[in-house]
Short mmCIF file of C-alpha atoms in Angstrom, two decimals:
data_model
loop_
_atom_site.label_atom_id
_atom_site.label_comp_id
_atom_site.label_asym_id
_atom_site.label_seq_id
_atom_site.Cartn_x
_atom_site.Cartn_y
_atom_site.Cartn_z
CA GLN A 30 -7.15 -15.83 7.72
CA VAL A 31 -4.49 -13.34 6.66
CA GLN A 32 -3.35 -10.60 9.01
CA LEU A 33 -1.86 -7.35 7.74
CA VAL A 34 -0.19 -4.80 10.00
CA GLU A 35 0.99 -1.41 8.79
CA THR A 36 3.80 0.48 10.49
CA GLY A 37 5.96 3.50 9.79
CA GLY A 38 3.42 6.28 9.66
CA GLY A 39 4.09 9.62 11.27
CA LEU A 40 4.62 13.31 10.74
CA VAL A 41 6.80 14.50 7.88
CA GLN A 42 7.44 17.88 6.29
CA ALA A 43 6.36 18.61 2.74
CA GLY A 44 9.09 17.59 0.34
CA GLY A 45 10.41 14.97 2.71
CA SER A 46 10.29 11.19 2.61
CA LEU A 47 8.67 8.44 4.59
CA ARG A 48 8.37 4.68 4.21
CA VAL A 49 5.40 2.72 5.45
CA SER A 50 5.59 -1.04 5.83
CA CYS A 51 3.13 -3.88 5.90
CA SER A 52 3.76 -7.28 7.45
CA VAL A 53 1.79 -10.25 6.19
CA SER A 54 1.07 -13.21 8.43
CA GLY A 55 -1.39 -16.03 8.92
CA ARG A 56 -2.18 -18.08 5.85
CA THR A 57 0.88 -19.42 4.10
CA ILE A 58 0.64 -18.32 0.49
CA SER A 59 3.06 -17.20 -2.17
CA ASN A 60 0.75 -16.25 -5.02
CA TYR A 61 -0.83 -12.98 -3.93
CA ALA A 62 -0.77 -9.35 -4.98
CA MET A 63 -0.55 -6.42 -2.59
CA GLY A 64 -1.90 -2.91 -2.71
CA TRP A 65 -1.67 0.35 -0.83
CA PHE A 66 -4.70 2.59 -0.39
CA ARG A 67 -5.28 5.78 1.55
CA GLN A 68 -8.23 7.59 3.03
CA ALA A 69 -8.52 11.12 4.34
CA PRO A 70 -11.38 12.25 6.62
CA GLY A 71 -14.55 12.79 4.63
CA LYS A 72 -13.08 11.31 1.47
CA GLU A 73 -13.37 7.97 -0.27
CA ARG A 74 -10.69 5.33 -0.04
CA GLU A 75 -8.19 6.00 -2.79
CA PHE A 76 -5.90 3.64 -4.66
CA VAL A 77 -2.22 4.44 -4.29
CA ALA A 78 -0.13 1.56 -5.62
CA ALA A 79 -0.19 -2.18 -6.20
CA ILE A 80 2.32 -4.90 -6.97
CA MET A 81 1.99 -8.42 -8.34
CA TRP A 82 3.33 -11.30 -6.26
CA ARG A 83 6.51 -11.66 -8.32
CA GLY A 84 7.17 -7.94 -8.04
CA VAL A 85 7.60 -7.59 -11.78
CA SER A 86 4.52 -5.48 -12.46
CA THR A 87 3.40 -2.44 -10.49
CA LEU A 88 0.51 0.01 -10.72
CA TYR A 89 0.38 3.59 -9.45
CA ALA A 90 -2.23 6.26 -9.10
CA ASP A 91 -1.50 9.29 -11.26
CA SER A 92 -1.28 11.44 -8.14
CA VAL A 93 1.75 9.53 -6.83
CA LYS A 94 3.57 8.45 -9.99
CA GLY A 95 7.20 9.45 -9.87
CA ARG A 96 7.07 10.08 -6.12
CA PHE A 97 5.99 6.80 -4.50
CA THR A 98 7.45 3.33 -4.98
CA ILE A 99 5.85 0.06 -3.94
CA SER A 100 8.04 -2.97 -3.31
CA ARG A 101 7.85 -6.34 -1.60
CA ASP A 102 10.10 -8.89 0.00
CA ASN A 103 8.29 -12.21 -0.09
CA ALA A 104 10.99 -13.94 1.94
CA LYS A 105 10.30 -11.51 4.79
CA ASN A 106 6.55 -11.33 4.16
CA MET A 107 6.83 -7.56 3.89
CA VAL A 108 5.44 -4.93 1.55
CA TYR A 109 6.67 -1.35 1.48
CA LEU A 110 5.57 2.02 0.20
CA GLN A 111 8.40 4.51 -0.18
CA MET A 112 6.97 8.02 -0.23
CA ASN A 113 9.23 10.75 -1.60
CA SER A 114 8.56 14.43 -2.23
CA VAL A 115 5.47 14.21 -0.08
CA LYS A 116 2.78 16.87 -0.24
CA PRO A 117 0.18 18.00 2.30
CA GLU A 118 -2.48 16.34 0.15
CA ASP A 119 -0.78 13.01 0.84
CA THR A 120 -2.03 13.24 4.42
CA ALA A 121 -4.26 10.23 5.07
CA VAL A 122 -4.53 6.90 6.77
CA TYR A 123 -2.62 4.43 4.64
CA TYR A 124 -3.86 0.85 4.37
CA CYS A 125 -2.23 -2.21 2.90
CA ALA A 126 -4.38 -4.87 1.32
CA CYS A 127 -3.92 -8.41 0.10
CA ARG A 128 -5.41 -9.87 -3.05
CA LEU A 129 -5.46 -13.66 -3.29
CA ALA A 130 -4.35 -13.67 -6.90
CA SER A 131 -1.07 -13.06 -8.68
CA THR A 132 -2.05 -9.93 -10.60
CA ALA A 133 -2.20 -6.41 -9.23
CA ARG A 134 -5.43 -4.43 -9.36
CA MET A 135 -6.51 -0.89 -8.56
CA SER A 136 -9.99 -1.45 -7.17
CA PRO A 137 -10.38 -2.01 -3.41
CA ARG A 138 -13.14 -4.48 -4.27
CA GLU A 139 -10.47 -6.79 -5.69
CA TYR A 140 -8.72 -7.20 -2.33
CA ASP A 141 -9.54 -9.83 0.25
CA TYR A 142 -7.76 -8.68 3.43
CA TRP A 143 -6.94 -5.30 4.92
CA GLY A 144 -4.70 -3.89 7.60
CA GLN A 145 -5.75 -1.45 10.30
CA GLY A 146 -4.04 1.50 8.68
CA THR A 147 -1.26 3.87 9.68
CA GLN A 148 -1.56 7.65 9.83
CA VAL A 149 0.67 9.75 7.61
CA THR A 150 0.58 13.50 8.16
CA VAL A 151 2.44 15.92 5.91
CA SER A 152 3.02 19.43 7.23
CA SER A 153 3.41 22.42 4.91
#
């Protein structure tokens, strides 16, 4: 079993920055991809960003390209989502997810484990 725990959510003003983090524990693996998803009340879960296990290749939703950056530190078993120039529409619960494969994917169906989520609220 793999456990994912998100931290770093909170309240931030529009135009500001916030970084959410995800710690990975449990099963000892090195070959896995990570993704960030978000979900607002009444809306479907939305892909945000993903990164392959080596960190060479990344994927981003069009809505966050140029503003958000996904990164990982495998030595620390951590994955990060740096959120810059945030907008009120970025308000959502942000989830990290683990895919037991080396390549990054956009579909939530491709991910095997999920964190509990962390709330990010952007005020206007």
